[in-house]
Structures are given as structure tokens and as C-alpha cells.
Coordinates of C-alpha atoms and ligand atoms in Angstrom, one line a residue:
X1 CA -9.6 -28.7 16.1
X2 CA -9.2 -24.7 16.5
X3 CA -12.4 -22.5 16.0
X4 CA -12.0 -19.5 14.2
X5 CA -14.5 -17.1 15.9
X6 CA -16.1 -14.2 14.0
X7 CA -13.9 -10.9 13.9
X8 CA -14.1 -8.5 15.8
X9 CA -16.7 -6.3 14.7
X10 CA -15.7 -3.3 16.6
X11 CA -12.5 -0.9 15.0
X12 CA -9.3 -1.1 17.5
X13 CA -7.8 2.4 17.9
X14 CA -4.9 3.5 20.2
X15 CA -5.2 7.6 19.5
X16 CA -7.3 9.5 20.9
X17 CA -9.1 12.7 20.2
X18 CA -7.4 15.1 22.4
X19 CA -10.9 15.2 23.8
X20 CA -13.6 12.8 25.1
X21 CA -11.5 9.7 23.5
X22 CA -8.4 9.5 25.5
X23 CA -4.9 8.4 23.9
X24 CA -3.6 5.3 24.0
X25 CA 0.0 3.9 24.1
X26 CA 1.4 0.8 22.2
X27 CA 3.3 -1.3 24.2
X28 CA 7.5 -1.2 23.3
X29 CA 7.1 1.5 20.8
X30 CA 9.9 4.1 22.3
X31 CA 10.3 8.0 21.4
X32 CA 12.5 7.3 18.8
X33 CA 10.3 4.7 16.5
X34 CA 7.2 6.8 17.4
X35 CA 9.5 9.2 15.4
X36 CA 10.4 7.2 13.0
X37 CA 6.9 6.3 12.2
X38 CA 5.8 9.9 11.8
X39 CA 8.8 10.5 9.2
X40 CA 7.5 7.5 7.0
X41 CA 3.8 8.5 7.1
X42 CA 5.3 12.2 6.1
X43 CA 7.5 10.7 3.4
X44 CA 4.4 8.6 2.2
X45 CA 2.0 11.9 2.1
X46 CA 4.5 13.8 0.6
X47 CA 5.1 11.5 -2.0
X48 CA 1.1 11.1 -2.8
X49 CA 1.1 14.9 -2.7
X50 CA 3.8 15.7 -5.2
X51 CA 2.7 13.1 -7.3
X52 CA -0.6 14.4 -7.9
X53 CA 1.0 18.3 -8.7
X54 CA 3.2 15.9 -11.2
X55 CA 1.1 14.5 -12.6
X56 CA -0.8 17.4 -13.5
X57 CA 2.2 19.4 -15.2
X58 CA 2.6 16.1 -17.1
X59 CA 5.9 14.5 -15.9
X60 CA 3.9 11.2 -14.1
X61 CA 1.5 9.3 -16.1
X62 CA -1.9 8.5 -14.7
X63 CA -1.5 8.3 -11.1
X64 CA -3.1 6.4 -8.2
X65 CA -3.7 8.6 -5.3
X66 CA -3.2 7.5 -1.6
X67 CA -3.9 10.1 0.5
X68 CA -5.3 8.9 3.6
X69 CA -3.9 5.7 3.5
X70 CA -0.4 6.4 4.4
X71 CA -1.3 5.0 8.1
X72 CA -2.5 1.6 6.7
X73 CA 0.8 1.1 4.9
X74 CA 3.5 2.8 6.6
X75 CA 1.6 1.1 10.3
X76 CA 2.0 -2.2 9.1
X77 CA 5.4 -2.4 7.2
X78 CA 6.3 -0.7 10.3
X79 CA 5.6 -4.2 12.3
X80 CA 7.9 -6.3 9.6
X81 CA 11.8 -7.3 9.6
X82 CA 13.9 -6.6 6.8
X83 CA 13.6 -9.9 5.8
X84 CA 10.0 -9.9 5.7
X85 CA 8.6 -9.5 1.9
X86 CA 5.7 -6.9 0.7
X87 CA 3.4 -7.8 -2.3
X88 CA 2.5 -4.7 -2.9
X89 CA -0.7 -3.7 -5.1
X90 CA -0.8 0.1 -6.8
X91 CA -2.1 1.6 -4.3
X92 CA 0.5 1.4 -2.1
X93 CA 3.2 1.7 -5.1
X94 CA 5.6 3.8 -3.1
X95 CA 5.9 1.7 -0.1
X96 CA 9.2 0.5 -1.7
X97 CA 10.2 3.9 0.1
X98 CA 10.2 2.8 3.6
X99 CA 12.7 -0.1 2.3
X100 CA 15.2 2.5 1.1
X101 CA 14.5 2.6 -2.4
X102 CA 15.3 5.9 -4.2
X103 CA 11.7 8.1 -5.0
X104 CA 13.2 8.4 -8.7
X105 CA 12.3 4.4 -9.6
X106 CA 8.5 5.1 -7.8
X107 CA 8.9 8.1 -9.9
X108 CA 9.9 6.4 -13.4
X109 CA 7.7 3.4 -12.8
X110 CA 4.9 5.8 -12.7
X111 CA 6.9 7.9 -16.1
X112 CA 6.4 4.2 -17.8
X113 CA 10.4 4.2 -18.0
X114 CA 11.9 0.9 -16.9
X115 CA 14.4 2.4 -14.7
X116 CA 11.2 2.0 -12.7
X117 CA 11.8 -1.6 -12.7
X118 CA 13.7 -2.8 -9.6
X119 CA 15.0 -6.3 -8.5
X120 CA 12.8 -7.4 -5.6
X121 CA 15.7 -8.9 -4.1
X122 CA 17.2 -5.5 -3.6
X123 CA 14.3 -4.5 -1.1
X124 CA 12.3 -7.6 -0.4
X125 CA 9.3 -5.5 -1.8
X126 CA 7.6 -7.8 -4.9
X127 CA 6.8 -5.7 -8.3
X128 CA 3.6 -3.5 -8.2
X129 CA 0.6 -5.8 -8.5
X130 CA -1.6 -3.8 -10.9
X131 CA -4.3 -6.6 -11.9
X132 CA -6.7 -7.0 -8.7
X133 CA -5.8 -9.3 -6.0
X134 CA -3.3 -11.5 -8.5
X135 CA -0.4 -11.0 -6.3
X136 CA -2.3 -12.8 -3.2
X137 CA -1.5 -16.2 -4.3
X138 CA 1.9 -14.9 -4.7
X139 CA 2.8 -14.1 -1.5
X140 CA 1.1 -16.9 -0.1
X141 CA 3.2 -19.3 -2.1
X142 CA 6.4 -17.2 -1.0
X143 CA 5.4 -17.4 2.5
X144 CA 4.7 -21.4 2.5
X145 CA 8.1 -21.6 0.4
X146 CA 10.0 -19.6 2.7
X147 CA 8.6 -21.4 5.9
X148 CA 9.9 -24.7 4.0
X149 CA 12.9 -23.5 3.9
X150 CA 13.1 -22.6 7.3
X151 CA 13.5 -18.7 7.0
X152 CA 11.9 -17.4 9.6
X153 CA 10.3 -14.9 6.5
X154 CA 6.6 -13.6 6.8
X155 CA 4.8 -11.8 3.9
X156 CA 2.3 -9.0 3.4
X157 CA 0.3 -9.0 0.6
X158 CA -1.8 -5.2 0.1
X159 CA -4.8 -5.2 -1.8
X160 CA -8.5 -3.5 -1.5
X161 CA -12.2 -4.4 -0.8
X162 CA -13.0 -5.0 -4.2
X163 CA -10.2 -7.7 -4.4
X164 CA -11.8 -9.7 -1.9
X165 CA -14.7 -10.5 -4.8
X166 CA -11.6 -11.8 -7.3
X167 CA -11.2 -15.2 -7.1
X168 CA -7.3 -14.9 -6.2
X169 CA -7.9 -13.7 -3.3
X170 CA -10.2 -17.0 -2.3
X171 CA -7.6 -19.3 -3.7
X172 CA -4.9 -17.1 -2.0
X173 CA -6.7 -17.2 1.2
X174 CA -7.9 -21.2 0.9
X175 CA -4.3 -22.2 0.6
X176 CA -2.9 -20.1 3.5
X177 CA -5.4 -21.1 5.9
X178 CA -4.8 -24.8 5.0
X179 CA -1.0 -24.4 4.5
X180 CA -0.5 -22.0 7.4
X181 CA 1.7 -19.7 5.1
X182 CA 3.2 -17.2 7.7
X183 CA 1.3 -14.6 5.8
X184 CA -0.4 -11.2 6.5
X185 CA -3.3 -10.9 4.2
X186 CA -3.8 -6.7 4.6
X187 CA -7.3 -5.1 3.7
X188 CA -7.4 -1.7 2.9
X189 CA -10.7 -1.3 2.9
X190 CA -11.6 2.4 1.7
X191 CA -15.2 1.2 0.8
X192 CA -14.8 1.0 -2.8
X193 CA -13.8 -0.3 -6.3
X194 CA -13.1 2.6 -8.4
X195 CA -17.0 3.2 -8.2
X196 CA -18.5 0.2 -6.9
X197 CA -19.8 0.6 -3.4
X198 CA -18.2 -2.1 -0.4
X199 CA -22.4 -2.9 -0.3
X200 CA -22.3 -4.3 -3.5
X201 CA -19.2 -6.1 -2.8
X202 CA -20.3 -8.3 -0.7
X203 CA -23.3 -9.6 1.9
X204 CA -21.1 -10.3 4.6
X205 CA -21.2 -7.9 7.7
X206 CA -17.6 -7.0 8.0
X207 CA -14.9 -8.3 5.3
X208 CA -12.5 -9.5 8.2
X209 CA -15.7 -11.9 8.6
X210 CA -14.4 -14.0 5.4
X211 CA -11.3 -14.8 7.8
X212 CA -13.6 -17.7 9.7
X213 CA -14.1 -19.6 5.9
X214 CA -10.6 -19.9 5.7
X215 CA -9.4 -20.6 8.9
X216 CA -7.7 -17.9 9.9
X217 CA -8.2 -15.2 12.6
X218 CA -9.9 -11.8 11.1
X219 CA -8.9 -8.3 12.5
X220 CA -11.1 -5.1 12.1
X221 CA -8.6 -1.8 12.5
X222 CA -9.4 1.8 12.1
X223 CA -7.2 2.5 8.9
X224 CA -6.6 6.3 10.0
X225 CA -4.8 5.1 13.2
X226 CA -1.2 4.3 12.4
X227 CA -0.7 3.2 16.1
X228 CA -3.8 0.4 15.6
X229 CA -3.3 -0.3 12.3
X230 CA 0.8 -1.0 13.7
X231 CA -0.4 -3.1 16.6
X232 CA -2.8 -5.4 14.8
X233 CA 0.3 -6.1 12.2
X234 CA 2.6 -6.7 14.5
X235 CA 0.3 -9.4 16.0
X236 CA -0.5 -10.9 12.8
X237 CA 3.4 -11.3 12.3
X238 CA 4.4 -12.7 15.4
X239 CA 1.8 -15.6 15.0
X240 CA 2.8 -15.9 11.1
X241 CA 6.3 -16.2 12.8
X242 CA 5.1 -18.5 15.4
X243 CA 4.0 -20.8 12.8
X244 CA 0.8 -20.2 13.5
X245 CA -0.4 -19.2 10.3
X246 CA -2.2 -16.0 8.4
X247 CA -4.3 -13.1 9.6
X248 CA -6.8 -11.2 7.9
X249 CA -6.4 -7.8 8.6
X250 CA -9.3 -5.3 7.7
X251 CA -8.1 -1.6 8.1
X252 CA -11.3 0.4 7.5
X253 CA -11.0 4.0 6.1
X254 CA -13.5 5.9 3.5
X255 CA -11.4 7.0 0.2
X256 CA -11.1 10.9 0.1
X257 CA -9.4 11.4 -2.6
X258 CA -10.7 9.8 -6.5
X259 CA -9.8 6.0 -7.2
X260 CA -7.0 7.4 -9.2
X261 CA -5.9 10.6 -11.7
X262 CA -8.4 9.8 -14.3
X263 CA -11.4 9.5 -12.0
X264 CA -14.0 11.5 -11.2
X265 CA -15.7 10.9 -7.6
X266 CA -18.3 13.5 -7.4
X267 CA -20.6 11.6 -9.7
X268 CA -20.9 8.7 -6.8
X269 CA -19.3 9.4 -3.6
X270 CA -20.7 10.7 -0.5
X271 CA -19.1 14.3 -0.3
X272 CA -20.0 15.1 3.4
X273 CA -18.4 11.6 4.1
X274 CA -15.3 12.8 2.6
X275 CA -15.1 15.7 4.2
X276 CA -15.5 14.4 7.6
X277 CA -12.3 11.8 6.3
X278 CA -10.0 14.3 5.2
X279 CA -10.7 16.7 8.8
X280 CA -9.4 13.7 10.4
X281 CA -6.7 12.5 7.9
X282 CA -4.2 10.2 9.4
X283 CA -0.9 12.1 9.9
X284 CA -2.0 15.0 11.1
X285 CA -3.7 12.8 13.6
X286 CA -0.7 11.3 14.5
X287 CA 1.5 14.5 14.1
X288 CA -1.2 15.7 17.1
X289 CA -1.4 12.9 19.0
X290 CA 2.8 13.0 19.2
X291 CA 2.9 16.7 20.2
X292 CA 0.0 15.9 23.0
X293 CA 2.9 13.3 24.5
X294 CA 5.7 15.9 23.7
X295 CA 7.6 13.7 21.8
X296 CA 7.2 16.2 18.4
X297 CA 7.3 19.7 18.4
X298 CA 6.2 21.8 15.5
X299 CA 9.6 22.5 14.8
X300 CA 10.5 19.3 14.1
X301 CA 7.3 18.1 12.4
X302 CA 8.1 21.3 10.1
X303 CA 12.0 20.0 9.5
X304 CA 10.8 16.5 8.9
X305 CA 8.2 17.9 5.9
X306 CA 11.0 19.8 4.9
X307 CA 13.5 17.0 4.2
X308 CA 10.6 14.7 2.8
X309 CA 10.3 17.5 0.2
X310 CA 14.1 17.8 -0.4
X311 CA 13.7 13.7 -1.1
X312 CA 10.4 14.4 -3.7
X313 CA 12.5 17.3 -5.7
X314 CA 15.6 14.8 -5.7
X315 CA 13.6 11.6 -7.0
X316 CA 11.7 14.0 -10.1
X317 CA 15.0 15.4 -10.6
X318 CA 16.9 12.0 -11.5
X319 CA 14.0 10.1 -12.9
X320 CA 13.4 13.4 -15.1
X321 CA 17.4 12.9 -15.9
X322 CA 16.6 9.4 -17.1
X323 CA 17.5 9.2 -21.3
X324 CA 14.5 7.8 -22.8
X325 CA 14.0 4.0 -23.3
X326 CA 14.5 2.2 -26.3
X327 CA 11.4 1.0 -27.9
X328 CA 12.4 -2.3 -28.4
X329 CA 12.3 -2.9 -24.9
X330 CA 8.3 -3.1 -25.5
X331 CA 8.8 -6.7 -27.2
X332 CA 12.3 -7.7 -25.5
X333 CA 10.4 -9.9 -23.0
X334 CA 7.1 -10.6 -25.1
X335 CA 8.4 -13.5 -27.5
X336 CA 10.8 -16.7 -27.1
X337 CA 10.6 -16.7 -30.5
X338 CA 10.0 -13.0 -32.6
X339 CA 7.5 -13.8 -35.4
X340 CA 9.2 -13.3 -38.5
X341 CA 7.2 -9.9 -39.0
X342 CA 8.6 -8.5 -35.8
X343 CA 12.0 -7.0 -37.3
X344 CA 9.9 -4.9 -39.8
X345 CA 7.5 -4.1 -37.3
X346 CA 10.1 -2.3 -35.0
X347 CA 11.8 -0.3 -38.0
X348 CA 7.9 0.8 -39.0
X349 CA 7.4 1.6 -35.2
X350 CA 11.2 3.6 -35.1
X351 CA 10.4 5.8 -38.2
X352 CA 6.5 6.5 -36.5
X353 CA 8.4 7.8 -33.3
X354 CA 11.5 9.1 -34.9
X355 CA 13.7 7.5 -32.9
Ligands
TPP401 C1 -8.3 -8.4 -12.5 C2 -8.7 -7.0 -12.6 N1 -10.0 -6.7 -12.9 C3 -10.3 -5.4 -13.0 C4 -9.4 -4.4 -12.9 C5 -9.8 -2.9 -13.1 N2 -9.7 -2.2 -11.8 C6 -8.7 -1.4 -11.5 S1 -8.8 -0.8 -9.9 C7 -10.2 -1.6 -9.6 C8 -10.9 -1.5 -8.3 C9 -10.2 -2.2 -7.2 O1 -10.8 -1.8 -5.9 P1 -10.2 -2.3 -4.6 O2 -9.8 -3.7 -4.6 O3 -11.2 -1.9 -3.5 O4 -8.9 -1.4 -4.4 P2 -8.7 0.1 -4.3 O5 -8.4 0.7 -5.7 O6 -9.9 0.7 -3.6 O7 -7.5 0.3 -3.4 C10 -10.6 -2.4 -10.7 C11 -11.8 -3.2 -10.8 C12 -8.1 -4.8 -12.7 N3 -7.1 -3.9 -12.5 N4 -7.7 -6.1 -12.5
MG402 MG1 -11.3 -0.2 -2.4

């Protein structure tokens, strides 16, 4: 029998401070992919970024903010193949980016519009998981399905503290230990559920600590290190690949920005906590940490913002281009069978909206 030892308690990290902490190096990661890493965590920020300014002129609905957790995501679909699948939940709703899809659907699926609506077979990136921790079961059953098959596939599943409470993630988690799905279960743990504190989330010590009851290793990574965060994924996939089964990966941050657009942190969270979050947000650690080993100058990390914005103006343009949906498409996948009161209800629902 294997024994599953408690995680590791301590947080990996691989940059340093430019200080007392000195940098570390990740083993086959060459100029050019520590490059291409920094232009995904710049796309990612400057996606959140525009988003938010969006979403206050009112062209995005209500908006779920991921500043400061650009290194968790971008890190660890970094570690994947293309033919690896992402389960993404809301928070990490434009990851879809790093997979080649166009900001304009992120865009419209946060405008409501279904032009926001992509195939996931297009990307190998799931639909947006907006109901907590649902989409773990998912990606486990895709993962066992695909090692059936003989793929050679891993998943990622995405999902928060608070959805380690839900009981999809237990039933998620039970089968992929006892199945060894070749999944990566990913914990962004920013210490909170909308406004429930990670101490009232659970008793355990750490939440990669649940990893021993299901038989799985559990992984404890600073979340504000892309280079750890990378690292502990790409370990996680090459024993899901193996065939050794799933990892829990706990990436620990502290959310600095609110749970969302309609939120308002300052009546719970712990400002001075914040603060010291968002002096040592991740890309601009990373952007230092690659001009320290010369391999970005501020040039380049300027050019690279640049065309991230040139992507952001792009995507609002188009999905702003977008003629608006038809109405019906609210019921076309509700009913098998439209109750016979549904015809009137859609002409009453056309004359209220004049369309
Ligand atoms: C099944 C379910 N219950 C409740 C909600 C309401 N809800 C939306 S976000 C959220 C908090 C989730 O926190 P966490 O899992 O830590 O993820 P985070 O938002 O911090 O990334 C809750 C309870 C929901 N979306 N789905
Ligand atoms: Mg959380």
C-alpha cells in the first residue's frame, strides 16, 4: 500500500527578493519560455485591468476581478500540453487566452452575449464553472475517461478555498484518488469566500492536508510565484501522465482586490494585509526577477504591455461590434417540449423590450 504523507506545510518559492532571499532557477525553463511566461501573466493582468475600467463605463457586466492571481493560472497552464483540458471556474474566466482564444468571447461572455459561448473542443478549455466547485467531478470524470481511452490527456480543474467545503469537490476528489484520474486538482487559495474567512472554512491546518483523505499527494505553493506555482504543476502532470494519479495543489495568496465588481471588502478584510499583497503583486515580481537575470529589459517589458493593450482595445472593439442576441435564445435550450404558454410568453417579452 502507498502512504500518502501530510503536505508540505512550508510554501515552495523559486524567486527571490533581490535581497536576503536569493533567486532561484527552474530546471529546463530557457530564455525564451521565461519570456513567454511573462507575456501570459501581462496578458492576464491586462485583461483583469481593462475589465474592471469596463466594467465601470458599463460595457461588461458584473465582473470577477483576478488581480493577483495571474501567476496561479498562467504558472500552471504553463506546465500543460495542448492536449491537456482546463475546467476552469470564474475566477480564472480568461485563461481561455493563453489557449489562443480571441479577448472578444472573454469579453461577450462577461457582456451576457452568447458569442461568449465557445466550443471547448476548439481550445480544450471546459465552459466557465460559475456554481462552486461543480466542475470538479467534471474534470475528474474527463480525466479517468481520457486515460480509458488511452490519451495520454491530463486535466486541471481551478477552483477556490471555499469550494473545498462543497461537497463536489469531496466526491471529485474521492473518485480521483480511487480511480487515479490523471488530474490536477488546483487550489487557489486567496483565504476567502466572498466574505467568509479560510478559518471558518475549515479546521484542518493547511487545505493541501485534505490530499492524505483522498489518497493523493498535497502541494503547498506560494501563489505570487509564477516560477513555484509552474514547477509544482508541472510535477503534478508528469505523475498524472505517469499514471500515477492526481495532486492537490494549494497555491496560497491573500485576495487584494474585492471577491468581485459588486463587492465591497473594506467591511471585512484585513487592509494592511492587502496592502503588503498588492507591494509584492506577482508580475511585477516576476518582471524583476527577469531583469535581475537580464533576460527582460524595461524596454521590452514596456512593448510587451503595449501589445497586451493593443489585444484588450481589439477584443472590446469586436465584442462591442457584436449585433444584439435574440431573446429567444433565453428559452432555446430550456424546454424539450415549450409549454403551450411559451409562444405567447416570447411575443409579451418582444413588445416589453421592443425588439
Ligand atoms: C454552489 C454555489 N454556492 C454558492 C455560490 C455563491 N458564491 C459565489 S462565489 C462564492 C465564494 C467562493 O469562494 P472560493 O471557493 O474561495 O473562490 P474565490 O471566489 O475566492 O476564488 C460563493 C459562495 C455559488 N456560486 N455556487
Ligand atoms: Mg477564495
Amino acid at each position: 500500500m502507498s502512504r500518502v504523507l501530510p503536505a508540505e506545510r512550508g510554501l515552495r518559492r523559486v524567486i527571490g527578493d533581490g535581497a536576503e532571499t536569493p533567486d532561484g532557477e527552474v530546471d529546463g525553463l530557457g530564455a525564451d519560455q521565461l519570456l513567454a511566461l511573462y507575456r501570459d501573466l501581462v496578458l492576464l493582468r491586462t485583461y483583469d485591468e481593462r475589465s474592471l475600467v469596463y466594467h465601470r463605463q458599463g460595457r461588461i457586466g458584473t465582473y470577477a476581478i483576478f488581480w493577483n492571481h495571474e501567476a496561479m493560472q498562467a504558472g500552471s497552464a504553463f506546465a500543460l500540453d495542448e492536449r491537456d483540458w482546463i475546467f476552469p471556474s470564474y475566477r480564472e474566466s480568461a485563461i481561455g487566452l493563453l489557449r489562443g482564444m480571441p479577448a472578444s468571447t472573454v469579453l461577450s461572455w462577461w457582456r451576457g452575449h452568447p458569442a461568449g459561448w465557445w466550443n471547448p473542443l476548439d481550445y480544450n478549455v471546459a465552459s466557465i464553472c460559475v456554481p462552486i466547485g461543480t466542475h470538479v467531478p467534471h474534470a475528474v470524470g474527463f480525466a479517468w475517461g481520457s486515460k480509458l481511452k488511452g490519451e495520454g490527456r491530463v486535466a486541471i480543474a481551478y477552483f477556490g478555498d471555499g469550494a473545498t467545503s462543497e461537497g463536489s469537490f469531496h466526491e471529485g476528489a474521492t473518485f480521483a484518488g480511487v480511480m487515479k484520474a490523471p488530474v490536477v486538482l488546483f487550489c487557489n487559495n486567496n483565504q476567502w469566500a466572498i466574505s467568509t474567512p479560510l478559518e471558518l472554512q475549515t479546521g484542518a491546518p493547511t487545505l493541501a492536508d485534505k490530499a492524505v483523505g483522498y489518497g493523493m499527494p498535497g502541494v503547498r505553493v506560494d501563489g505570487a510565484d509564477v516560477l513555484a506555482v509552474y514547477e509544482a504543476t508541472r510535477e503534478a502532470v508528469e505523475r498524472a501522465r505517469a499514471g500515477d494519479g492526481p495532486t492537490l495543489v494549494e497555491a496560497v495568496t491573500y485576495r487584494s482586490a474585492p471577491h468581485a465588481t459588486a463587492d465591497d471588502p473594506s467591511l471585512y478584510v484585513d487592509e494592511e494585509r492587502v496592502a503588503e499583497e498588492r507591494a509584492n503583486e506577482c508580475v511585477g515580481r516576476y518582471e524583476r526577477y527577469l531583469l535581475r537575470l537580464g533576460v527582460l529589459s524595461e524596454a521590452e517589458a514596456d512593448a510587451i504591455k503595449q501589445e497586451a493593450l493593443a489585444v484588450m482595445r481589439e477584443g472590446i472593439a469586436q465584442a462591442e461590434a457584436e449585433p444584439p442576441a435574440d431573446v429567444s435564445l433565453v428559452f432555446e435550450h430550456a424546454y424539450a417540449v415549450p409549454p403551450p404558454a411559451h409562444e405567447h410568453e416570447l411575443a409579451e417579452l418582444r413588445r416589453i423590450l421592443g425588439g
